Amino acid sequence: TYNNLALATEGAAEAGNGITLYGSQIEPSTLGLTRGDKVRVTLLKGMAKYQNYSGMYELTGDKNATWCKIEKLGTATITEVKIAATELVAYQAMAVTIENASIATGGVWATTTANTSHTFTAAGQNFTVFCKKSTTENPTVFENVPFVATTGNISGLAAVFSGKGQLVPRN
């Protein structure tokens, strides 16, 4: 996504196998990267830093300095891990599925004017599904797409904001 590159260990099903790189230098569209690309990341000593941003663990660096190098190696198989909504924080940056998720009312996934959050419930636990607003740099497949109140499986990337887990759908 825009200025975020979510990386996970290929084939991993255990929590703790994902990390997010953040910054304009790792913008996936600029690097020609798409979902499922296998990459090698080289962090430059003294330039890359690890941070906790509202509960989300990220690798980043100064926007005016080269802090990492990314090489595309091929493609990888992405298998979503089935988790409970309470496990989103532990699986951050990994592709996950929450089964039997429901939402009480319908709506629109995303707009061009505001980030959009929706509250879903699974196994009695509320969780947030977050869709970023659409921009020229980062168009979204969710823009002005309606959804209805329903129950089903929902997949996306596990993320964290303000210390709480959230699901960020991709397609």
CSV table of N, CA, C and O in Angstrom, one decimal, residues 54-171:
chain,number,residue,atom,x,y,z
A,54,SER,N,2.2,3.4,17.1
A,54,SER,CA,0.8,3.2,17.5
A,54,SER,C,0.6,1.7,17.7
A,54,SER,O,-0.5,1.2,17.5
A,55,GLY,N,1.6,0.9,18.0
A,55,GLY,CA,1.5,-0.5,18.2
A,55,GLY,C,1.9,-1.4,17.0
A,55,GLY,O,2.0,-2.6,17.0
A,56,MET,N,2.1,-0.7,15.8
A,56,MET,CA,2.5,-1.4,14.6
A,56,MET,C,4.1,-1.3,14.6
A,56,MET,O,4.6,-0.2,14.6
A,57,TYR,N,4.7,-2.5,14.5
A,57,TYR,CA,6.1,-2.5,14.4
A,57,TYR,C,6.6,-2.3,12.9
A,57,TYR,O,6.1,-2.9,12.0
A,58,GLU,N,7.5,-1.3,12.8
A,58,GLU,CA,7.9,-0.9,11.4
A,58,GLU,C,9.4,-0.8,11.4
A,58,GLU,O,10.1,-0.4,12.3
A,59,LEU,N,9.9,-1.0,10.1
A,59,LEU,CA,11.3,-0.6,9.8
A,59,LEU,C,11.2,0.6,8.9
A,59,LEU,O,10.4,0.6,8.0
A,60,THR,N,12.0,1.6,9.2
A,60,THR,CA,11.9,2.9,8.4
A,60,THR,C,13.3,3.5,8.4
A,60,THR,O,14.3,3.0,8.9
A,61,GLY,N,13.3,4.7,7.9
A,61,GLY,CA,14.6,5.5,7.9
A,61,GLY,C,14.3,6.9,7.4
A,61,GLY,O,13.1,7.3,7.1
A,62,ASP,N,15.3,7.7,7.4
A,62,ASP,CA,15.2,9.1,7.0
A,62,ASP,C,14.7,9.2,5.5
A,62,ASP,O,15.3,8.5,4.7
A,63,LYS,N,13.7,10.0,5.2
A,63,LYS,CA,13.2,10.0,3.9
A,63,LYS,C,14.2,10.6,2.9
A,63,LYS,O,14.0,10.4,1.7
A,64,ASN,N,15.2,11.3,3.3
A,64,ASN,CA,16.2,11.9,2.4
A,64,ASN,C,17.5,11.0,2.3
A,64,ASN,O,18.4,11.5,1.7
A,65,ALA,N,17.5,9.9,2.9
A,65,ALA,CA,18.7,9.0,2.9
A,65,ALA,C,18.3,7.6,2.5
A,65,ALA,O,17.1,7.1,2.8
A,66,THR,N,19.2,6.9,1.8
A,66,THR,CA,18.9,5.5,1.5
A,66,THR,C,19.1,4.6,2.7
A,66,THR,O,20.2,4.6,3.3
A,67,TRP,N,18.1,4.0,3.2
A,67,TRP,CA,18.2,3.2,4.4
A,67,TRP,C,18.0,1.7,4.1
A,67,TRP,O,18.2,0.9,5.0
A,68,CYS,N,17.5,1.4,2.9
A,68,CYS,CA,17.4,-0.1,2.6
A,68,CYS,C,17.4,-0.2,1.1
A,68,CYS,O,17.3,0.7,0.3
A,69,LYS,N,17.7,-1.4,0.7
A,69,LYS,CA,17.7,-1.8,-0.8
A,69,LYS,C,16.7,-3.0,-0.9
A,69,LYS,O,16.8,-3.9,-0.1
A,70,ILE,N,15.9,-3.0,-1.9
A,70,ILE,CA,15.0,-4.0,-2.2
A,70,ILE,C,15.1,-4.6,-3.5
A,70,ILE,O,15.2,-3.9,-4.5
A,71,GLU,N,15.3,-5.9,-3.6
A,71,GLU,CA,15.5,-6.6,-4.9
A,71,GLU,C,14.3,-7.6,-5.1
A,71,GLU,O,14.0,-8.4,-4.2
A,72,LYS,N,13.7,-7.5,-6.2
A,72,LYS,CA,12.7,-8.5,-6.5
A,72,LYS,C,13.3,-9.8,-7.0
A,72,LYS,O,14.2,-9.8,-7.9
A,73,LEU,N,12.9,-10.9,-6.4
A,73,LEU,CA,13.6,-12.2,-6.7
A,73,LEU,C,12.7,-13.1,-7.5
A,73,LEU,O,13.1,-14.1,-8.1
A,74,GLY,N,11.4,-12.9,-7.5
A,74,GLY,CA,10.4,-13.7,-8.2
A,74,GLY,C,9.1,-13.6,-7.5
A,74,GLY,O,8.7,-12.5,-7.0
A,75,THR,N,8.3,-14.7,-7.5
A,75,THR,CA,7.0,-14.6,-6.9
A,75,THR,C,6.9,-15.7,-5.8
A,75,THR,O,7.6,-16.7,-5.8
A,76,ALA,N,6.1,-15.4,-4.8
A,76,ALA,CA,5.9,-16.3,-3.7
A,76,ALA,C,4.4,-16.6,-3.6
A,76,ALA,O,3.5,-15.9,-4.0
A,77,THR,N,4.1,-17.7,-3.0
A,77,THR,CA,2.8,-18.1,-2.7
A,77,THR,C,2.3,-17.5,-1.4
A,77,THR,O,3.0,-17.7,-0.4
A,78,ILE,N,1.2,-16.8,-1.4
A,78,ILE,CA,0.6,-16.2,-0.2
A,78,ILE,C,-0.5,-17.1,0.2
A,78,ILE,O,-1.5,-17.3,-0.5
A,79,THR,N,-0.4,-17.6,1.4
A,79,THR,CA,-1.5,-18.4,2.0
A,79,THR,C,-2.0,-17.7,3.3
A,79,THR,O,-1.2,-17.5,4.2
A,80,GLU,N,-3.2,-17.3,3.3
A,80,GLU,CA,-3.8,-16.6,4.4
A,80,GLU,C,-3.9,-17.5,5.6
A,80,GLU,O,-4.3,-18.7,5.4
A,81,VAL,N,-3.5,-17.1,6.7
A,81,VAL,CA,-3.6,-17.8,8.0
A,81,VAL,C,-4.9,-17.6,8.6
A,81,VAL,O,-5.3,-16.4,8.8
A,82,LYS,N,-5.6,-18.6,9.0
A,82,LYS,CA,-6.9,-18.4,9.7
A,82,LYS,C,-6.6,-18.1,11.2
A,82,LYS,O,-5.9,-18.9,11.8
A,83,ILE,N,-7.2,-16.9,11.6
A,83,ILE,CA,-6.9,-16.5,13.0
A,83,ILE,C,-8.2,-16.0,13.6
A,83,ILE,O,-9.2,-15.8,12.9
A,84,ALA,N,-8.2,-15.8,14.9
A,84,ALA,CA,-9.3,-15.2,15.6
A,84,ALA,C,-9.1,-13.7,15.6
A,84,ALA,O,-7.9,-13.2,15.5
A,85,ALA,N,-10.1,-12.9,15.7
A,85,ALA,CA,-10.0,-11.5,15.7
A,85,ALA,C,-9.1,-11.0,16.8
A,85,ALA,O,-8.4,-10.0,16.6
A,86,THR,N,-9.0,-11.7,17.9
A,86,THR,CA,-8.2,-11.3,19.0
A,86,THR,C,-6.7,-11.5,18.7
A,86,THR,O,-5.9,-11.0,19.5
A,87,GLU,N,-6.3,-12.1,17.6
A,87,GLU,CA,-4.9,-12.4,17.3
A,87,GLU,C,-4.4,-11.4,16.3
A,87,GLU,O,-3.2,-11.6,15.8
A,88,LEU,N,-5.1,-10.4,15.8
A,88,LEU,CA,-4.7,-9.5,14.8
A,88,LEU,C,-3.3,-8.9,15.1
A,88,LEU,O,-2.4,-8.8,14.3
A,89,VAL,N,-3.1,-8.4,16.4
A,89,VAL,CA,-1.9,-7.7,16.7
A,89,VAL,C,-0.7,-8.7,16.6
A,89,VAL,O,0.3,-8.3,16.0
A,90,ALA,N,-0.8,-9.9,17.0
A,90,ALA,CA,0.3,-10.9,16.9
A,90,ALA,C,0.7,-11.2,15.5
A,90,ALA,O,1.8,-11.6,15.2
A,91,TYR,N,-0.3,-11.1,14.5
A,91,TYR,CA,0.0,-11.5,13.1
A,91,TYR,C,0.2,-10.3,12.2
A,91,TYR,O,0.1,-10.4,11.0
A,92,GLN,N,0.5,-9.2,12.8
A,92,GLN,CA,0.7,-7.9,12.0
A,92,GLN,C,1.6,-8.2,10.8
A,92,GLN,O,2.6,-8.8,10.8
A,93,ALA,N,1.2,-7.6,9.7
A,93,ALA,CA,1.9,-7.6,8.4
A,93,ALA,C,1.7,-9.0,7.7
A,93,ALA,O,2.3,-9.2,6.6
A,94,MET,N,0.9,-9.9,8.2
A,94,MET,CA,0.7,-11.2,7.6
A,94,MET,C,-0.7,-11.2,7.0
A,94,MET,O,-1.6,-10.6,7.4
A,95,ALA,N,-0.8,-12.0,5.9
A,95,ALA,CA,-2.1,-12.2,5.3
A,95,ALA,C,-2.9,-13.2,6.1
A,95,ALA,O,-2.5,-14.3,6.4
A,96,VAL,N,-4.1,-12.7,6.5
A,96,VAL,CA,-4.9,-13.5,7.4
A,96,VAL,C,-6.4,-13.6,7.0
A,96,VAL,O,-6.8,-12.8,6.1
A,97,THR,N,-7.1,-14.6,7.5
A,97,THR,CA,-8.5,-14.7,7.3
A,97,THR,C,-9.2,-14.8,8.6
A,97,THR,O,-8.8,-15.6,9.5
A,98,ILE,N,-10.3,-14.1,8.8
A,98,ILE,CA,-11.1,-14.3,10.0
A,98,ILE,C,-12.4,-14.9,9.5
A,98,ILE,O,-13.1,-14.3,8.7
A,99,GLU,N,-12.8,-16.0,10.0
A,99,GLU,CA,-13.9,-16.8,9.6
A,99,GLU,C,-15.2,-16.3,10.3
A,99,GLU,O,-15.1,-15.8,11.5
A,100,ASN,N,-16.3,-16.4,9.7
A,100,ASN,CA,-17.6,-16.1,10.3
A,100,ASN,C,-17.7,-14.7,10.9
A,100,ASN,O,-18.2,-14.5,11.9
A,101,ALA,N,-17.2,-13.8,10.1
A,101,ALA,CA,-17.2,-12.4,10.5
A,101,ALA,C,-18.5,-11.8,10.0
A,101,ALA,O,-19.0,-12.1,9.0
A,102,SER,N,-19.1,-10.9,10.9
A,102,SER,CA,-20.4,-10.3,10.5
A,102,SER,C,-20.3,-8.8,10.7
A,102,SER,O,-19.6,-8.3,11.5
A,103,ILE,N,-21.2,-8.1,10.0
A,103,ILE,CA,-21.4,-6.7,10.2
A,103,ILE,C,-22.9,-6.5,10.2
A,103,ILE,O,-23.6,-7.1,9.4
A,104,ALA,N,-23.4,-5.6,11.1
A,104,ALA,CA,-24.8,-5.4,11.3
A,104,ALA,C,-25.5,-4.6,10.2
A,104,ALA,O,-26.6,-4.8,9.9
A,105,THR,N,-24.7,-3.6,9.6
A,105,THR,CA,-25.3,-2.8,8.6
A,105,THR,C,-24.4,-2.7,7.4
A,105,THR,O,-23.2,-2.8,7.5
A,106,GLY,N,-25.0,-2.4,6.3
A,106,GLY,CA,-24.2,-2.2,5.0
A,106,GLY,C,-23.6,-0.8,5.0
A,106,GLY,O,-23.8,0.0,5.8
A,107,GLY,N,-22.8,-0.6,3.9
A,107,GLY,CA,-22.2,0.7,3.8
A,107,GLY,C,-21.4,0.7,2.5
A,107,GLY,O,-21.6,-0.1,1.6
A,108,VAL,N,-20.4,1.6,2.5
A,108,VAL,CA,-19.4,1.7,1.4
A,108,VAL,C,-18.0,1.5,1.9
A,108,VAL,O,-17.7,2.1,3.0
A,109,TRP,N,-17.3,0.7,1.2
A,109,TRP,CA,-15.9,0.3,1.7
A,109,TRP,C,-15.0,1.5,1.9
A,109,TRP,O,-14.4,1.7,2.9
A,110,ALA,N,-14.9,2.4,0.9
A,110,ALA,CA,-14.0,3.5,0.9
A,110,ALA,C,-14.5,4.6,0.0
A,110,ALA,O,-15.3,4.4,-0.9
A,111,THR,N,-14.0,5.8,0.3
A,111,THR,CA,-14.3,7.0,-0.5
A,111,THR,C,-13.0,7.7,-0.9
A,111,THR,O,-11.9,7.3,-0.4
A,112,THR,N,-13.1,8.8,-1.6
A,112,THR,CA,-12.0,9.6,-2.0
A,112,THR,C,-11.7,10.7,-0.9
A,112,THR,O,-10.7,11.4,-1.0
A,113,THR,N,-12.7,10.8,0.0
A,113,THR,CA,-12.6,12.0,1.0
A,113,THR,C,-12.1,11.6,2.4
A,113,THR,O,-11.7,12.5,3.1
A,114,ALA,N,-12.2,10.3,2.8
A,114,ALA,CA,-11.9,10.0,4.1
A,114,ALA,C,-11.5,8.5,4.3
A,114,ALA,O,-12.0,7.7,3.5
A,115,ASN,N,-10.6,8.2,5.2
A,115,ASN,CA,-10.3,6.8,5.5
A,115,ASN,C,-11.6,6.3,6.2
A,115,ASN,O,-12.3,7.0,6.8
A,116,THR,N,-11.8,5.0,6.0
A,116,THR,CA,-13.1,4.4,6.5
A,116,THR,C,-12.8,3.2,7.3
A,116,THR,O,-12.0,2.3,6.9
A,117,SER,N,-13.4,3.1,8.5
A,117,SER,CA,-13.3,2.0,9.4
A,117,SER,C,-14.7,1.4,9.5
A,117,SER,O,-15.7,2.1,9.7
A,118,HIS,N,-14.8,0.1,9.6
A,118,HIS,CA,-16.0,-0.6,9.8
A,118,HIS,C,-15.9,-1.6,10.9
A,118,HIS,O,-14.8,-2.3,11.0
A,119,THR,N,-16.9,-1.7,11.8
A,119,THR,CA,-16.8,-2.7,12.9
A,119,THR,C,-17.5,-4.0,12.6
A,119,THR,O,-18.6,-4.0,12.2
A,120,PHE,N,-16.7,-5.0,12.6
A,120,PHE,CA,-17.1,-6.4,12.3
A,120,PHE,C,-17.1,-7.2,13.7
A,120,PHE,O,-16.4,-6.7,14.6
A,121,THR,N,-17.8,-8.3,13.7
A,121,THR,CA,-17.7,-9.1,14.9
A,121,THR,C,-17.5,-10.6,14.5
A,121,THR,O,-18.0,-11.0,13.5
A,122,ALA,N,-16.6,-11.3,15.2
A,122,ALA,CA,-16.4,-12.7,15.0
A,122,ALA,C,-16.2,-13.4,16.3
A,122,ALA,O,-15.4,-12.9,17.2
A,123,ALA,N,-16.9,-14.4,16.6
A,123,ALA,CA,-16.8,-15.2,17.9
A,123,ALA,C,-17.0,-14.2,19.1
A,123,ALA,O,-16.3,-14.3,20.1
A,124,GLY,N,-17.9,-13.3,18.9
A,124,GLY,CA,-18.2,-12.3,20.0
A,124,GLY,C,-17.2,-11.2,20.2
A,124,GLY,O,-17.4,-10.4,21.1
A,125,GLN,N,-16.2,-11.1,19.3
A,125,GLN,CA,-15.2,-10.1,19.5
A,125,GLN,C,-15.3,-9.1,18.3
A,125,GLN,O,-15.3,-9.4,17.2
A,126,ASN,N,-15.4,-7.8,18.7
A,126,ASN,CA,-15.5,-6.8,17.7
A,126,ASN,C,-14.0,-6.5,17.1
A,126,ASN,O,-13.1,-6.6,17.9
A,127,PHE,N,-13.9,-6.2,15.9
A,127,PHE,CA,-12.7,-5.8,15.3
A,127,PHE,C,-12.9,-4.8,14.2
A,127,PHE,O,-14.0,-4.8,13.6
A,128,THR,N,-11.9,-4.0,13.8
A,128,THR,CA,-12.0,-3.0,12.8
A,128,THR,C,-11.5,-3.5,11.5
A,128,THR,O,-10.4,-4.1,11.4
A,129,VAL,N,-12.2,-3.2,10.4
A,129,VAL,CA,-11.8,-3.4,9.1
A,129,VAL,C,-11.5,-2.0,8.5
A,129,VAL,O,-12.4,-1.2,8.5
A,130,PHE,N,-10.3,-1.7,8.1
A,130,PHE,CA,-9.9,-0.4,7.8
A,130,PHE,C,-9.6,-0.3,6.3
A,130,PHE,O,-8.8,-1.1,5.7
A,131,CYS,N,-10.2,0.7,5.6
A,131,CYS,CA,-9.9,1.0,4.2
A,131,CYS,C,-9.4,2.4,4.1
A,131,CYS,O,-10.1,3.3,4.5
A,132,LYS,N,-8.3,2.5,3.4
A,132,LYS,CA,-7.7,3.9,3.2
A,132,LYS,C,-8.4,4.6,2.1
A,132,LYS,O,-8.9,3.9,1.1
A,133,LYS,N,-8.5,5.9,2.2
A,133,LYS,CA,-9.2,6.6,1.1
A,133,LYS,C,-8.4,6.5,-0.1
A,133,LYS,O,-7.2,6.3,-0.1
A,134,SER,N,-9.1,6.7,-1.2
A,134,SER,CA,-8.4,6.6,-2.6
A,134,SER,C,-7.8,7.9,-2.9
A,134,SER,O,-8.3,9.0,-2.6
A,135,THR,N,-6.5,7.9,-3.4
A,135,THR,CA,-5.8,9.1,-3.9
A,135,THR,C,-5.3,8.8,-5.3
A,135,THR,O,-5.3,7.7,-5.7
A,136,THR,N,-4.8,9.9,-5.9
A,136,THR,CA,-4.2,9.7,-7.2
A,136,THR,C,-3.0,8.8,-7.1
A,136,THR,O,-2.8,7.9,-8.0
A,137,GLU,N,-2.2,8.9,-6.1
A,137,GLU,CA,-1.0,8.0,-5.9
A,137,GLU,C,-1.4,6.6,-5.5
A,137,GLU,O,-0.7,5.7,-5.8
A,138,ASN,N,-2.5,6.5,-4.8
A,138,ASN,CA,-2.9,5.2,-4.3
A,138,ASN,C,-4.4,4.9,-4.5
A,138,ASN,O,-5.2,5.0,-3.6
A,139,PRO,N,-4.8,4.6,-5.8
A,139,PRO,CA,-6.2,4.3,-6.0
A,139,PRO,C,-6.6,3.0,-5.3
A,139,PRO,O,-5.7,2.1,-5.1
A,140,THR,N,-7.8,2.9,-4.9
A,140,THR,CA,-8.3,1.7,-4.2
A,140,THR,C,-9.4,1.0,-5.0
A,140,THR,O,-10.2,1.6,-5.6
A,141,VAL,N,-9.4,-0.3,-4.9
A,141,VAL,CA,-10.4,-1.1,-5.6
A,141,VAL,C,-11.7,-1.0,-4.8
A,141,VAL,O,-12.7,-1.5,-5.2
A,142,PHE,N,-11.6,-0.4,-3.6
A,142,PHE,CA,-12.8,-0.3,-2.7
A,142,PHE,C,-13.6,1.0,-2.9
A,142,PHE,O,-14.6,1.2,-2.3
A,143,GLU,N,-13.1,1.9,-3.6
A,143,GLU,CA,-13.7,3.2,-3.7
A,143,GLU,C,-15.1,3.1,-4.2
A,143,GLU,O,-15.4,2.6,-5.3
A,144,ASN,N,-16.0,3.6,-3.4
A,144,ASN,CA,-17.5,3.7,-3.7
A,144,ASN,C,-18.1,2.3,-4.0
A,144,ASN,O,-19.1,2.2,-4.6
A,145,VAL,N,-17.5,1.3,-3.5
A,145,VAL,CA,-18.0,-0.1,-3.6
A,145,VAL,C,-18.9,-0.4,-2.4
A,145,VAL,O,-18.4,-0.4,-1.2
A,146,PRO,N,-20.2,-0.7,-2.6
A,146,PRO,CA,-21.0,-0.9,-1.4
A,146,PRO,C,-20.9,-2.4,-0.9
A,146,PRO,O,-20.5,-3.2,-1.7
A,147,PHE,N,-21.3,-2.6,0.3
A,147,PHE,CA,-21.4,-3.9,0.9
A,147,PHE,C,-22.7,-4.0,1.7
A,147,PHE,O,-23.3,-3.0,2.1
A,148,VAL,N,-23.2,-5.2,1.9
A,148,VAL,CA,-24.5,-5.4,2.6
A,148,VAL,C,-24.1,-6.0,4.0
A,148,VAL,O,-23.1,-6.6,4.2
A,149,ALA,N,-25.1,-5.9,4.9
A,149,ALA,CA,-25.0,-6.6,6.2
A,149,ALA,C,-24.9,-8.1,5.9
A,149,ALA,O,-25.8,-8.6,5.2
A,150,THR,N,-23.9,-8.8,6.4
A,150,THR,CA,-23.8,-10.2,6.1
A,150,THR,C,-22.8,-10.9,7.1
A,150,THR,O,-22.2,-10.2,7.9
A,151,THR,N,-22.7,-12.2,6.9
A,151,THR,CA,-21.7,-13.0,7.7
A,151,THR,C,-20.9,-13.8,6.7
A,151,THR,O,-21.5,-14.4,5.7
A,152,GLY,N,-19.6,-13.8,6.8
A,152,GLY,CA,-18.7,-14.6,6.0
A,152,GLY,C,-17.3,-14.5,6.4
A,152,GLY,O,-17.0,-13.9,7.4
A,153,ASN,N,-16.4,-15.1,5.6
A,153,ASN,CA,-15.0,-15.0,5.9
A,153,ASN,C,-14.5,-13.7,5.3
A,153,ASN,O,-14.9,-13.3,4.2
A,154,ILE,N,-13.5,-13.0,5.9
A,154,ILE,CA,-12.9,-11.8,5.4
A,154,ILE,C,-11.4,-11.9,5.6
A,154,ILE,O,-10.9,-12.4,6.6
A,155,SER,N,-10.7,-11.5,4.5
A,155,SER,CA,-9.3,-11.7,4.4
A,155,SER,C,-8.6,-10.3,4.2
A,155,SER,O,-9.2,-9.4,3.6
A,156,GLY,N,-7.3,-10.2,4.6
A,156,GLY,CA,-6.5,-9.0,4.4
A,156,GLY,C,-5.3,-9.1,5.2
A,156,GLY,O,-4.9,-10.2,5.6
A,157,LEU,N,-4.6,-8.0,5.3
A,157,LEU,CA,-3.4,-7.9,6.2
A,157,LEU,C,-3.8,-7.6,7.6
A,157,LEU,O,-4.6,-6.7,7.8
A,158,ALA,N,-3.1,-8.2,8.5
A,158,ALA,CA,-3.3,-7.9,9.9
A,158,ALA,C,-2.5,-6.6,10.2
A,158,ALA,O,-1.3,-6.5,9.8
A,159,ALA,N,-3.1,-5.6,10.9
A,159,ALA,CA,-2.4,-4.4,11.2
A,159,ALA,C,-2.7,-4.0,12.6
A,159,ALA,O,-3.6,-4.6,13.2
A,160,VAL,N,-2.1,-2.9,13.0
A,160,VAL,CA,-2.3,-2.4,14.3
A,160,VAL,C,-2.4,-0.8,14.2
A,160,VAL,O,-1.6,-0.2,13.6
A,161,PHE,N,-3.4,-0.3,14.9
A,161,PHE,CA,-3.4,1.2,15.0
A,161,PHE,C,-4.0,1.5,16.4
A,161,PHE,O,-5.0,0.9,16.9
A,162,SER,N,-3.3,2.5,17.1
A,162,SER,CA,-3.7,2.9,18.4
A,162,SER,C,-3.7,1.7,19.4
A,162,SER,O,-4.6,1.6,20.2
A,163,GLY,N,-2.8,0.7,19.1
A,163,GLY,CA,-2.6,-0.4,20.0
A,163,GLY,C,-3.7,-1.5,19.8
A,163,GLY,O,-3.6,-2.5,20.4
A,164,LYS,N,-4.6,-1.3,18.8
A,164,LYS,CA,-5.6,-2.3,18.6
A,164,LYS,C,-5.5,-2.9,17.2
A,164,LYS,O,-5.1,-2.2,16.2
A,165,GLY,N,-5.7,-4.2,17.1
A,165,GLY,CA,-5.6,-4.9,15.8
A,165,GLY,C,-6.7,-4.5,14.9
A,165,GLY,O,-7.8,-4.1,15.3
A,166,GLN,N,-6.4,-4.5,13.6
A,166,GLN,CA,-7.4,-4.2,12.6
A,166,GLN,C,-7.0,-5.0,11.3
A,166,GLN,O,-5.9,-5.5,11.2
A,167,LEU,N,-8.0,-5.3,10.5
A,167,LEU,CA,-7.8,-6.0,9.3
A,167,LEU,C,-7.9,-5.0,8.1
A,167,LEU,O,-8.7,-4.1,8.1
A,168,VAL,N,-6.9,-5.1,7.2
A,168,VAL,CA,-6.8,-4.2,6.1
A,168,VAL,C,-7.0,-5.1,4.8
A,168,VAL,O,-6.1,-5.7,4.4
A,169,PRO,N,-8.2,-5.1,4.2
A,169,PRO,CA,-8.4,-5.9,3.0
A,169,PRO,C,-7.6,-5.3,1.8
A,169,PRO,O,-7.3,-4.2,1.8
A,170,ARG,N,-7.3,-6.2,0.9
A,170,ARG,CA,-6.5,-5.8,-0.2
A,170,ARG,C,-7.2,-5.9,-1.6
A,170,ARG,O,-6.9,-5.2,-2.5
A,171,ASN,N,-8.2,-6.8,-1.7
A,171,ASN,CA,-8.9,-6.9,-3.0
A,171,ASN,C,-10.2,-7.6,-2.8
A,171,ASN,O,-10.5,-8.0,-1.7
